[in-house]
Amino acid sequence: MRKRWKERYQRQSIQAVILSALTGVAVFFFLILAIIFTNYMGDILENFIREKKGQQTEFLAESVEQTCKEAIDFFDTVYYKIIKKEKLQEEGFTKLLDFVCEENKNLVGNLVLYDDQGDILYENQQEDVQILSKEKQKEMMQKAKSHVGKTWFEKDGSFQDILLYRFVEINHDGEIQPAVLAGTLKYQRIVQVFQMQEDESYGYSYMKTADGTLIYHPKGLQLQHGVYTEKLGMKPITADGIHEEKLEGKRYLVRQRTVGYTGWKIIGIASLEEDLYEEYPINLLIWCLLGGMGILVICINRYIVQKITGPIQRLSKRAEQFDDKDLDKEIEEEGTYEVRQLAESFNQMRKRIKQLMMKAVQKEQEYWDMQMKLLQSQINPHFLYNTLDSIIWMIESKRYEGAAKMVTALAGFFRISLNKGEDFITVEKELLHVKNYMEIQGIRFEDKFSFDVEIEENVKKYICPKLIVQPLAENAVYHGMESMYGDGEIHISAHEEGEKICIAVSDNGEGMVGEQIKQIMEQKVVSSRRGSGIGVRNVDRRVKHCFGDEYGITIESEIDEGTVVKIWIPKVEDMNEYWKENFSGESAADFSSHRGISVEGTEGDSHRNFRHSSKGV
């Protein structure tokens, strides 16, 4: 029997084995859980609700009593501190009452003082008490006289706030006369008490007078429009406490509590049916029980799962350790059929990845080598042709000095352009290269524009990609100076700003709008037949490729004000060290090889300060 079960297990898939084991254990423990809930949960829930609803109703009653006491204390203060001590005719009497009413406006809505004839002796300019009828005023006077010192609370249907009043004596022209001090307790204060103290998880509560008139109900708007009718707790109950009521076949718990000072009744309603099983206390109990059962299930199944998934865990661990430095290490094939298949597939994938990585590195290296060389070699042949043509013209015109200067500048221009095949040069040599270019253009175009090249001493030693400034200078000559006649100016400078170096080419040409700048940076503008063809966007790509996306070109331009194109590069003296520190730990040799670029050594470079004008050429 044991051997047969072992053979059957070995033929099963790992998914079937795990599902069978876990399902069997889960069904067993959930049956136990269902029995526990069936036998005990009803009593636990009911007792819990009784306790919570009782506490909630008690808190509400105490809060309402506190609010009523605040209103009574306010009336006592007004009577004993102001009305009893001050004369009615004095100006300070009205000011004191206005001040007290303003300080307690969140508690008492308004305040009115009536004499025994119903005439208003004081009012604080609010709306509700003023509409009381003469009969109501007479009734208030009779009640107030019958219980001197008591503050009465009434729910008058003519307005929302609670009416409160008490008997007082006033000094009217030196004569003591009876009067009634009336006001309204803000209904919003009652609403705030219920909203702050009540938890909807345990039903709802409302408040009514001793004769059944509703003072507050959470569904007051529905009651007002007849959409909802309260049927629970509306029958008169002589004593406070908890009892049960039935409505439409459902059981409800009703808790009554009488409010001191007023005789109002707070009625708390909670359902004892299935809808409360979805609330917080039941959920908490369920999850505690399920958590305990879950821990027990985990302990029981731990041994089973460990035996079944052990080979998978070992395979997963080896897969996590796999990287591009571990391509030659194969994974051992062990475990069930599925695990052995995974290990075999993983080993095949490893071999395929190794082949693809080698091909990708080779293609990437070839691509960037071609790209960089192409970008650096796109010097417009028209420039060379026009320059040689200008030299011939100068020689024929016997302007030998100008021709000699142009030949010298052209030789320097191409010597730096070739640069022994290297891709990086110092900032000093790059600006010397663009100076040679501008001297040639200055001679060719004679007095059409002037230029100067300026470099700070401390940035000469830093390294930049070769031929990144000349295309910008060419654009300034052919595009910026296109509409200029003798008063064009081009300024080229290199200086440091914080941790970056800024190489700027500015002109006072016609400028550009924002849309033109956007098109240039997105490489949507076709280069002019007179331009270099490298383009601003290609220079930007080269800089970002070498140093990262935080560097590159920015353009500032305004119509009729000119254009400033800035190249931002980091302060780098050794490109190998820079790549080693900033590009994912690649070795300098691997990185430079990967990007198809070489670096010029900086030792032995001459350092000269460039600040020239075409007028001195």
Coordinates of C-alpha atoms in Angstrom, one line a residue:
M1 CA 0.0 0.0 0.0
R2 CA 2.8 2.4 1.0
K3 CA 4.7 1.6 -2.2
R4 CA 1.6 2.2 -4.4
W5 CA 0.9 5.6 -2.8
K6 CA 4.6 6.6 -3.3
E7 CA 4.4 5.6 -7.0
R8 CA 1.1 7.5 -7.4
Y9 CA 2.6 10.6 -5.8
Q10 CA 5.6 10.6 -8.1
R11 CA 3.3 10.5 -11.1
Q12 CA 1.4 13.6 -9.9
S13 CA 2.3 17.2 -10.9
I14 CA 3.5 19.5 -8.1
Q15 CA 0.5 21.7 -8.5
A16 CA -1.9 18.8 -8.0
V17 CA -0.1 17.5 -4.9
I18 CA 0.0 21.0 -3.2
L19 CA -3.6 21.7 -4.0
S20 CA -4.8 18.4 -2.7
A21 CA -2.9 18.8 0.6
L22 CA -3.9 22.4 1.2
T23 CA -7.5 21.9 0.2
G24 CA -7.9 18.9 2.5
V25 CA -6.5 20.7 5.5
A26 CA -8.4 23.9 4.8
V27 CA -11.8 22.1 4.5
F28 CA -11.2 20.4 7.8
F29 CA -10.4 23.6 9.7
F30 CA -13.1 25.6 8.1
L31 CA -15.7 23.0 9.1
I32 CA -14.5 23.5 12.7
L33 CA -14.7 27.2 12.3
A34 CA -18.3 27.0 10.9
I35 CA -19.4 24.9 13.9
I36 CA -17.9 27.5 16.4
F37 CA -19.7 30.4 14.7
T38 CA -23.0 28.6 14.5
N39 CA -23.0 27.8 18.3
Y40 CA -21.5 30.9 19.9
M41 CA -21.4 33.9 17.6
G42 CA -25.1 34.9 18.1
D43 CA -24.7 35.3 21.9
I44 CA -21.3 37.0 21.6
L45 CA -22.7 39.5 19.1
E46 CA -25.8 40.3 21.0
N47 CA -24.0 40.9 24.3
F48 CA -21.4 43.0 22.5
I49 CA -24.1 45.2 20.8
R50 CA -25.9 45.6 24.1
E51 CA -22.8 46.9 25.8
K52 CA -21.7 49.2 23.0
K53 CA -25.1 50.7 22.5
G54 CA -25.5 51.3 26.2
Q55 CA -22.2 53.0 26.4
Q56 CA -23.0 55.1 23.3
T57 CA -26.4 56.3 24.6
E58 CA -24.9 57.1 28.0
F59 CA -22.1 59.2 26.3
L60 CA -24.8 61.0 24.2
A61 CA -26.9 61.8 27.3
E62 CA -24.0 63.2 29.2
S63 CA -22.9 65.3 26.3
V64 CA -26.4 66.7 25.8
E65 CA -26.7 67.4 29.6
Q66 CA -23.4 69.2 29.4
T67 CA -24.7 71.4 26.5
C68 CA -27.9 72.2 28.4
K69 CA -25.9 73.0 31.5
E70 CA -23.8 75.5 29.5
A71 CA -27.0 77.1 28.3
I72 CA -28.4 77.3 31.9
D73 CA -25.1 78.8 33.1
F74 CA -25.3 81.3 30.4
F75 CA -28.8 82.4 31.5
D76 CA -27.7 82.5 35.1
T77 CA -24.7 84.7 34.2
V78 CA -26.8 87.1 32.2
Y79 CA -29.4 87.4 35.0
Y80 CA -27.2 87.6 38.1
K81 CA -24.2 89.4 36.6
I82 CA -26.0 91.9 34.3
I83 CA -29.8 92.1 34.6
K84 CA -29.8 92.1 38.4
K85 CA -26.9 94.5 38.8
E86 CA -27.5 97.0 36.0
K87 CA -30.3 99.4 35.4
L88 CA -32.3 98.8 32.2
Q89 CA -32.1 102.4 31.1
E90 CA -28.4 102.7 31.2
E91 CA -26.3 102.4 28.0
G92 CA -23.9 99.9 29.6
F93 CA -26.8 97.4 30.1
T94 CA -27.4 96.9 26.4
K95 CA -23.6 96.8 25.6
L96 CA -23.0 94.2 28.2
L97 CA -25.8 92.0 26.9
D98 CA -24.6 92.4 23.3
F99 CA -21.0 91.5 24.3
V100 CA -22.2 88.4 26.2
C101 CA -24.4 87.3 23.3
E102 CA -21.5 87.7 20.8
E103 CA -19.1 85.7 23.0
N104 CA -21.6 82.8 23.2
K105 CA -23.1 83.0 19.7
N106 CA -22.2 79.3 19.0
L107 CA -24.3 78.2 21.9
V108 CA -27.3 80.6 22.1
G109 CA -28.8 81.8 18.9
N110 CA -30.6 84.9 20.2
L111 CA -31.6 86.6 23.5
V112 CA -34.8 88.6 24.2
L113 CA -36.1 90.2 27.4
Y114 CA -39.9 90.5 27.8
D115 CA -41.8 92.4 30.5
D116 CA -45.0 91.0 32.0
Q117 CA -47.0 92.9 29.3
G118 CA -45.2 91.1 26.5
D119 CA -43.1 94.2 25.4
I120 CA -39.6 93.6 24.3
L121 CA -37.1 95.3 26.6
Y122 CA -34.0 93.9 24.9
E123 CA -33.2 91.9 21.8
N124 CA -30.0 91.0 20.1
Q125 CA -31.3 91.3 16.5
Q126 CA -31.9 87.7 15.5
E127 CA -34.9 86.2 14.0
D128 CA -36.6 83.3 15.9
V129 CA -37.9 84.6 19.3
Q130 CA -39.4 87.7 17.7
I131 CA -42.2 85.7 16.1
L132 CA -43.5 84.3 19.4
S133 CA -47.2 85.0 19.8
K134 CA -48.7 86.9 22.7
E135 CA -50.3 83.7 23.9
K136 CA -46.9 82.0 23.9
Q137 CA -45.3 84.9 25.8
K138 CA -48.1 84.7 28.4
E139 CA -47.6 81.0 28.8
M140 CA -43.9 81.5 29.2
M141 CA -44.5 84.1 31.9
Q142 CA -46.8 81.8 33.8
K143 CA -44.5 78.8 33.7
A144 CA -41.5 81.0 34.6
K145 CA -43.3 82.5 37.7
S146 CA -44.4 79.0 38.8
H147 CA -40.8 77.8 39.1
V148 CA -38.6 80.8 39.9
G149 CA -35.0 80.0 39.3
K150 CA -35.7 77.2 36.7
T151 CA -34.7 77.4 33.1
W152 CA -37.3 75.9 30.8
F153 CA -36.4 74.0 27.6
E154 CA -39.1 73.6 24.9
K155 CA -39.1 72.3 21.3
D156 CA -41.3 74.8 19.5
G157 CA -42.5 73.7 16.0
S158 CA -42.3 77.3 14.6
F159 CA -38.5 77.2 14.4
Q160 CA -35.7 74.7 14.5
D161 CA -33.7 75.8 17.6
I162 CA -34.6 74.9 21.1
L163 CA -36.5 77.6 23.0
L164 CA -35.4 78.2 26.6
Y165 CA -36.5 80.8 29.1
R166 CA -36.6 81.7 32.8
F167 CA -38.1 84.2 35.2
V168 CA -36.1 87.3 36.1
E169 CA -36.6 90.6 37.9
I170 CA -35.6 93.9 36.3
N171 CA -34.9 97.3 37.7
H172 CA -37.2 99.6 35.6
D173 CA -36.9 103.2 36.6
G174 CA -36.0 102.2 40.1
E175 CA -38.9 99.8 40.4
I176 CA -38.4 96.0 40.5
Q177 CA -40.7 94.3 37.9
P178 CA -41.1 90.7 36.7
A179 CA -39.8 89.7 33.3
V180 CA -38.9 86.7 31.1
L181 CA -35.5 86.1 29.7
A182 CA -35.9 84.0 26.5
G183 CA -33.4 82.6 24.0
T184 CA -32.7 79.7 21.7
L185 CA -30.3 76.9 22.1
K186 CA -28.5 76.3 18.8
Y187 CA -29.9 73.2 17.1
Q188 CA -26.5 72.8 15.4
R189 CA -24.9 72.2 18.9
I190 CA -27.3 69.2 19.4
V191 CA -26.3 67.9 15.9
Q192 CA -22.6 68.2 16.7
V193 CA -23.0 66.3 19.9
F194 CA -24.7 63.4 18.1
Q195 CA -22.2 63.4 15.1
M196 CA -19.2 63.4 17.4
Q197 CA -20.4 60.7 19.9
E198 CA -22.3 58.3 17.6
D199 CA -20.7 55.4 15.8
E200 CA -22.9 54.2 12.9
S201 CA -21.4 50.7 13.3
Y202 CA -23.8 50.2 16.2
G203 CA -27.0 51.6 14.7
Y204 CA -28.3 55.1 15.2
S205 CA -29.8 57.3 18.0
Y206 CA -32.3 60.1 18.1
M207 CA -33.8 62.5 20.7
K208 CA -37.4 63.4 21.6
T209 CA -39.3 65.3 24.2
A210 CA -41.2 63.5 27.0
D211 CA -44.4 63.8 24.9
G212 CA -42.8 62.3 21.8
T213 CA -41.9 65.4 19.8
L214 CA -38.7 64.7 17.8
I215 CA -35.8 67.1 18.6
Y216 CA -33.1 65.4 16.6
H217 CA -33.0 62.5 14.2
P218 CA -30.2 61.5 11.8
K219 CA -32.9 61.3 9.0
G220 CA -34.5 64.6 9.9
L221 CA -34.7 65.7 6.3
Q222 CA -36.5 62.5 5.2
L223 CA -38.9 62.8 8.2
Q224 CA -39.7 66.4 7.3
H225 CA -40.7 65.5 3.8
G226 CA -42.6 62.4 4.8
V227 CA -40.1 60.0 3.0
Y228 CA -39.3 58.2 6.3
T229 CA -41.3 57.4 9.4
E230 CA -39.7 56.4 12.7
K231 CA -41.5 53.4 14.3
L232 CA -38.9 52.2 16.7
G233 CA -38.7 53.5 20.3
M234 CA -41.7 55.9 19.8
K235 CA -43.9 54.2 22.3
P236 CA -43.8 55.8 25.8
I237 CA -41.4 54.0 28.1
T238 CA -41.6 54.7 31.8
A239 CA -38.2 53.6 32.9
D240 CA -34.8 54.0 31.2
G241 CA -33.1 50.8 30.0
I242 CA -32.8 48.3 27.2
H243 CA -35.6 46.3 25.6
E244 CA -36.2 44.6 22.3
E245 CA -38.7 45.5 19.6
K246 CA -39.7 43.8 16.3
L247 CA -40.3 45.5 13.0
E248 CA -41.0 43.7 9.7
G249 CA -39.8 40.4 11.2
K250 CA -36.4 41.8 12.4
R251 CA -35.2 42.2 16.0
Y252 CA -34.0 45.5 17.2
L253 CA -32.3 46.6 20.4
V254 CA -33.8 49.8 21.9
R255 CA -31.9 51.7 24.6
Q256 CA -33.6 54.7 26.4
R257 CA -31.8 57.3 28.5
T258 CA -33.4 60.4 30.0
V259 CA -31.5 63.7 29.8
G260 CA -31.2 65.7 33.0
Y261 CA -32.4 69.3 33.2
T262 CA -34.9 68.8 30.4
G263 CA -36.6 65.4 30.6
W264 CA -35.7 64.6 27.0
K265 CA -35.3 61.0 25.9
I266 CA -32.4 59.7 23.9
I267 CA -33.3 56.5 22.0
G268 CA -30.6 54.3 20.7
I269 CA -31.5 51.7 18.0
A270 CA -29.3 48.7 17.0
S271 CA -30.2 45.8 14.7
L272 CA -29.8 42.2 16.0
E273 CA -30.0 40.7 12.6
E274 CA -27.5 39.6 9.9
D275 CA -26.6 43.2 8.7
L276 CA -24.5 43.8 11.7
Y277 CA -22.4 40.7 11.1
E278 CA -20.6 42.8 8.4
E279 CA -19.6 45.5 10.8
Y280 CA -16.3 46.0 12.6
P281 CA -16.7 43.9 15.8
I282 CA -17.7 40.7 13.9
N283 CA -15.0 41.3 11.3
L284 CA -12.4 41.6 14.0
L285 CA -13.5 38.4 15.7
I286 CA -13.6 36.5 12.4
W287 CA -10.1 37.6 11.4
C288 CA -8.7 36.8 14.8
L289 CA -10.2 33.3 14.5
L290 CA -9.0 32.9 10.9
G291 CA -5.6 34.1 11.8
G292 CA -5.2 31.5 14.6
M293 CA -6.5 28.8 12.3
G294 CA -4.1 30.0 9.6
I295 CA -1.1 29.8 11.9
L296 CA -2.1 26.2 12.8
V297 CA -2.6 25.3 9.1
I298 CA 0.8 26.7 8.3
C299 CA 2.5 24.7 11.0
I300 CA 0.8 21.5 9.8
N301 CA 1.5 22.0 6.2
R302 CA 5.1 23.2 6.6
Y303 CA 6.6 19.8 6.4
I304 CA 4.5 18.8 3.4
V305 CA 5.2 22.0 1.4
Q306 CA 8.9 21.8 2.3
K307 CA 9.2 18.3 0.9
I308 CA 7.3 19.2 -2.3
T309 CA 8.8 22.6 -3.0
G310 CA 12.4 22.0 -1.9
P311 CA 13.8 21.5 -5.4
I312 CA 11.9 24.6 -6.6
Q313 CA 13.4 26.7 -3.9
R314 CA 16.9 25.6 -4.8
L315 CA 16.2 26.3 -8.5
S316 CA 14.9 29.8 -7.5
K317 CA 18.0 30.5 -5.4
R318 CA 20.3 29.6 -8.3
A319 CA 18.2 31.7 -10.7
E320 CA 18.5 34.7 -8.3
Q321 CA 22.3 34.3 -8.3
F322 CA 22.4 34.2 -12.1
D323 CA 23.9 37.3 -13.8
D324 CA 26.1 38.2 -16.8
K325 CA 29.2 37.1 -14.9
D326 CA 27.8 33.6 -14.2
L327 CA 26.8 32.6 -17.8
D328 CA 29.1 29.5 -17.8
K329 CA 27.6 27.9 -14.7
E330 CA 24.9 25.4 -15.3
I331 CA 22.0 24.6 -12.9
E332 CA 21.6 21.1 -11.6
E333 CA 18.5 19.3 -12.8
E334 CA 16.7 17.6 -9.9
G335 CA 13.2 17.2 -8.3
T336 CA 9.9 16.4 -9.9
Y337 CA 9.3 16.3 -13.7
E338 CA 8.3 20.0 -13.9
V339 CA 11.3 21.2 -11.9
R340 CA 13.7 19.2 -14.0
Q341 CA 12.1 20.7 -17.1
L342 CA 12.5 24.2 -15.7
A343 CA 16.2 23.6 -14.9
E344 CA 16.8 22.3 -18.4
S345 CA 15.0 25.2 -20.0
F346 CA 16.9 27.6 -17.8
N347 CA 20.3 26.2 -18.9
Q348 CA 19.2 26.5 -22.6
M349 CA 18.1 30.1 -22.0
R350 CA 21.5 30.8 -20.3
K351 CA 23.4 29.7 -23.4
R352 CA 21.1 31.7 -25.7
I353 CA 21.5 34.8 -23.5
K354 CA 25.2 34.5 -23.6
Q355 CA 25.2 34.4 -27.4
L356 CA 22.7 37.3 -27.7
M357 CA 24.7 39.4 -25.3
M358 CA 27.9 38.9 -27.3
K359 CA 26.1 39.9 -30.5
A360 CA 24.4 42.9 -28.9
V361 CA 27.7 44.2 -27.5
Q362 CA 29.3 43.8 -30.9
K363 CA 26.5 45.5 -32.8
E364 CA 26.2 48.3 -30.2
Q365 CA 29.9 49.0 -30.5
E366 CA 29.8 49.0 -34.3
Y367 CA 26.7 51.3 -34.2
W368 CA 28.2 53.9 -31.9
D369 CA 31.6 53.8 -33.7
M370 CA 29.8 54.5 -37.0
Q371 CA 27.6 57.2 -35.4
M372 CA 30.3 59.1 -33.7
K373 CA 32.6 59.0 -36.7
L374 CA 29.8 60.1 -39.0
L375 CA 28.8 63.0 -36.8
Q376 CA 32.4 64.2 -36.5
S377 CA 33.2 63.9 -40.2
Q378 CA 30.3 65.8 -41.6
I379 CA 32.2 69.0 -42.4
N380 CA 30.4 70.7 -45.2
P381 CA 32.5 70.4 -48.5
H382 CA 31.1 73.8 -49.5
F383 CA 33.1 75.4 -46.7
L384 CA 36.3 73.9 -48.0
Y385 CA 35.5 74.7 -51.6
N386 CA 34.5 78.3 -50.8
T387 CA 37.6 78.8 -48.6
L388 CA 40.0 77.6 -51.3
D389 CA 38.2 79.7 -53.9
S390 CA 38.6 82.8 -51.6
I391 CA 42.3 82.0 -51.2
I392 CA 42.8 81.8 -55.0
W393 CA 40.9 85.1 -55.4
M394 CA 43.1 86.8 -52.8
I395 CA 46.3 85.5 -54.5
E396 CA 45.1 86.7 -57.9
S397 CA 44.2 90.1 -56.3
K398 CA 47.7 90.1 -54.8
R399 CA 46.3 90.1 -51.3
Y400 CA 49.0 87.8 -50.1
E401 CA 48.8 88.6 -46.4
G402 CA 45.0 87.8 -46.2
A403 CA 45.6 84.6 -48.2
A404 CA 48.4 83.5 -45.9
K405 CA 46.3 84.1 -42.8
M406 CA 43.4 82.1 -44.4
V407 CA 45.7 79.2 -45.3
T408 CA 47.2 79.2 -41.8
A409 CA 43.7 79.3 -40.2
L410 CA 42.5 76.5 -42.5
A411 CA 45.5 74.3 -41.7
G412 CA 44.9 74.8 -37.9
F413 CA 41.2 74.1 -38.5
F414 CA 41.8 70.7 -40.1
R415 CA 44.6 69.8 -37.9
I416 CA 42.3 70.0 -34.8
S417 CA 39.4 68.4 -36.7
L418 CA 41.4 65.3 -37.5
N419 CA 43.1 65.3 -34.0
K420 CA 44.9 61.9 -34.7
G421 CA 41.5 60.1 -34.7
E422 CA 40.8 61.0 -31.1
D423 CA 37.2 61.9 -30.0
F424 CA 37.9 64.2 -27.1
I425 CA 40.0 67.3 -26.8
T426 CA 40.5 70.0 -24.2
V427 CA 38.2 73.0 -24.1
E428 CA 41.1 75.2 -25.0
K429 CA 41.8 73.3 -28.3
E430 CA 38.0 73.2 -29.1
L431 CA 37.8 77.0 -28.9
L432 CA 41.1 77.3 -30.8
H433 CA 39.5 75.2 -33.5
V434 CA 36.4 77.4 -33.7
K435 CA 38.6 80.5 -33.6
N436 CA 40.4 79.3 -36.8
Y437 CA 37.0 78.7 -38.4
M438 CA 35.7 82.2 -37.5
E439 CA 38.9 83.8 -38.8
I440 CA 38.4 82.1 -42.1
Q441 CA 34.7 83.2 -42.2
G442 CA 35.7 86.7 -41.1
I443 CA 38.1 87.1 -44.0
R444 CA 35.6 85.6 -46.5
F445 CA 32.7 87.9 -45.4
E446 CA 35.0 90.9 -44.7
D447 CA 33.0 93.5 -42.7
K448 CA 29.7 91.7 -42.4
F449 CA 30.3 90.8 -38.8
S450 CA 32.8 90.8 -36.0
F451 CA 33.6 88.1 -33.4
D452 CA 35.5 87.4 -30.3
V453 CA 36.4 84.2 -28.5
E454 CA 36.9 84.2 -24.7
I455 CA 37.8 81.4 -22.3
E456 CA 38.4 81.4 -18.6
E457 CA 41.8 80.2 -17.5
N458 CA 40.5 77.6 -15.1
V459 CA 38.4 75.8 -17.7
K460 CA 41.1 75.3 -20.4
K461 CA 42.2 72.0 -18.9
Y462 CA 38.8 70.3 -19.0
I463 CA 37.8 67.8 -21.7
C464 CA 34.9 67.9 -24.2
P465 CA 33.8 66.0 -27.3
K466 CA 35.6 67.2 -30.5
L467 CA 33.7 69.5 -32.9
I468 CA 30.8 70.5 -30.8
V469 CA 31.2 74.3 -31.0
Q470 CA 32.0 74.8 -34.7
P471 CA 28.4 73.7 -35.9
L472 CA 26.9 76.3 -33.5
A473 CA 29.3 79.0 -34.7
E474 CA 28.5 78.1 -38.3
N475 CA 24.7 78.5 -37.6
A476 CA 25.4 81.9 -36.0
V477 CA 27.3 83.0 -39.2
Y478 CA 24.9 81.7 -41.8
H479 CA 21.6 82.1 -40.0
G480 CA 22.1 84.6 -37.3
M481 CA 24.0 87.0 -39.6
E482 CA 21.8 86.4 -42.6
S483 CA 20.0 89.8 -42.4
M484 CA 22.9 91.8 -40.9
Y485 CA 25.0 94.3 -42.9
G486 CA 28.2 95.3 -41.2
D487 CA 26.9 95.5 -37.6
G488 CA 26.7 91.7 -36.8
E489 CA 28.4 90.5 -33.6
I490 CA 29.2 86.9 -32.6
H491 CA 30.6 86.2 -29.1
I492 CA 32.0 82.7 -28.1
S493 CA 32.9 82.1 -24.5
A494 CA 33.7 79.2 -22.1
H495 CA 33.3 79.6 -18.3
E496 CA 32.3 77.6 -15.3
E497 CA 28.9 77.8 -13.5
G498 CA 28.9 75.7 -10.3
E499 CA 29.9 72.2 -11.1
K500 CA 29.3 72.6 -14.8
I501 CA 31.1 74.3 -17.7
C502 CA 29.1 76.5 -20.1
I503 CA 30.3 77.0 -23.7
A504 CA 28.1 79.8 -25.2
V505 CA 27.7 81.0 -28.8
S506 CA 25.7 84.2 -29.0
D507 CA 24.8 86.6 -31.8
N508 CA 22.7 89.7 -32.3
G509 CA 20.8 88.4 -35.3
E510 CA 17.1 88.3 -35.9
G511 CA 16.4 85.7 -33.3
M512 CA 13.8 82.9 -33.2
V513 CA 10.4 82.1 -31.7
G514 CA 9.8 79.3 -29.2
E515 CA 8.3 77.0 -31.9
Q516 CA 11.4 77.3 -34.0
I517 CA 13.6 76.4 -31.0
K518 CA 11.4 73.3 -30.3
Q519 CA 11.6 72.2 -34.0
I520 CA 15.4 72.5 -33.9
M521 CA 15.8 70.5 -30.7
E522 CA 13.4 67.8 -32.1
Q523 CA 15.5 67.7 -35.4
K524 CA 12.6 68.8 -37.5
V525 CA 14.5 71.5 -39.3
V526 CA 16.5 70.5 -42.4
S527 CA 20.0 71.9 -42.4
S528 CA 20.7 74.7 -44.7
R529 CA 22.7 74.0 -47.9
R530 CA 25.3 76.3 -46.4
G531 CA 25.3 74.7 -42.9
S532 CA 27.6 72.0 -41.6
G533 CA 24.8 69.4 -41.6
I534 CA 25.8 68.2 -38.1
G535 CA 23.0 70.3 -36.6
V536 CA 22.2 71.5 -33.1
R537 CA 20.3 68.3 -32.2
N538 CA 23.2 66.1 -33.2
V539 CA 25.6 68.0 -31.0
D540 CA 23.1 67.7 -28.1
R541 CA 22.9 63.9 -28.7
R542 CA 26.7 63.6 -28.6
V543 CA 27.0 65.5 -25.4
K544 CA 24.2 63.5 -23.7
H545 CA 25.7 60.3 -25.0
C546 CA 29.1 61.0 -23.5
F547 CA 28.1 62.7 -20.2
G548 CA 24.4 61.9 -19.4
D549 CA 21.0 63.4 -19.9
E550 CA 21.5 66.3 -17.4
Y551 CA 24.0 67.8 -19.9
G552 CA 23.5 69.1 -23.5
I553 CA 22.3 72.1 -25.3
T554 CA 19.9 74.9 -24.3
I555 CA 18.8 77.7 -26.6
E556 CA 17.7 81.2 -25.5
S557 CA 16.4 83.6 -28.2
E558 CA 14.1 86.6 -28.8
I559 CA 13.0 88.1 -32.0
D560 CA 15.2 91.1 -33.0
E561 CA 17.3 90.5 -29.9
G562 CA 19.5 87.6 -31.0
T563 CA 20.2 84.0 -30.0
V564 CA 22.4 82.4 -27.3
V565 CA 23.1 78.7 -27.7
K566 CA 24.8 77.1 -24.6
I567 CA 26.6 73.7 -24.3
W568 CA 26.6 72.3 -20.8
I569 CA 29.3 69.8 -19.9
P570 CA 30.7 68.5 -16.6
K571 CA 34.2 69.4 -15.3
V572 CA 36.1 66.4 -16.5
E573 CA 39.9 66.0 -16.8
D574 CA 40.0 62.2 -17.2
M575 CA 37.2 60.6 -19.2
N576 CA 38.1 57.1 -18.1
E577 CA 37.7 58.0 -14.5
Y578 CA 34.4 59.9 -15.2
W579 CA 32.9 56.9 -16.9
K580 CA 34.1 54.6 -14.2
E581 CA 32.4 56.7 -11.5
N582 CA 29.1 57.5 -13.4
F583 CA 28.1 54.6 -15.6
S584 CA 27.0 51.6 -13.6
G585 CA 30.5 50.5 -12.6
E586 CA 31.6 49.6 -16.2
S587 CA 35.3 49.6 -16.6
A588 CA 36.7 52.6 -18.5
A589 CA 38.1 50.4 -21.3
D590 CA 34.8 48.5 -21.7
F591 CA 32.8 51.8 -21.7
S592 CA 34.9 53.6 -24.2
S593 CA 35.0 50.6 -26.4
H594 CA 31.3 50.1 -26.1
R595 CA 30.7 53.7 -27.1
G596 CA 33.2 53.6 -29.9
I597 CA 35.2 56.7 -28.8
S598 CA 38.8 57.4 -27.8
V599 CA 40.2 60.0 -25.5
E600 CA 43.1 62.5 -26.1
G601 CA 45.6 62.7 -23.3
T602 CA 45.9 66.1 -21.7
E603 CA 49.5 66.1 -20.7
G604 CA 51.7 68.4 -22.7
D605 CA 48.8 70.5 -24.0
S606 CA 49.6 74.2 -24.4
H607 CA 47.3 76.6 -22.6
R608 CA 46.7 79.9 -24.3
N609 CA 44.1 82.6 -23.5
F610 CA 41.7 83.2 -26.4
R611 CA 40.3 86.6 -26.7
H612 CA 40.4 87.9 -30.3
S613 CA 38.4 90.1 -32.6
S614 CA 38.1 89.7 -36.4
K615 CA 39.2 93.2 -36.7
G616 CA 42.6 92.2 -35.4
V617 CA 43.0 89.3 -37.8

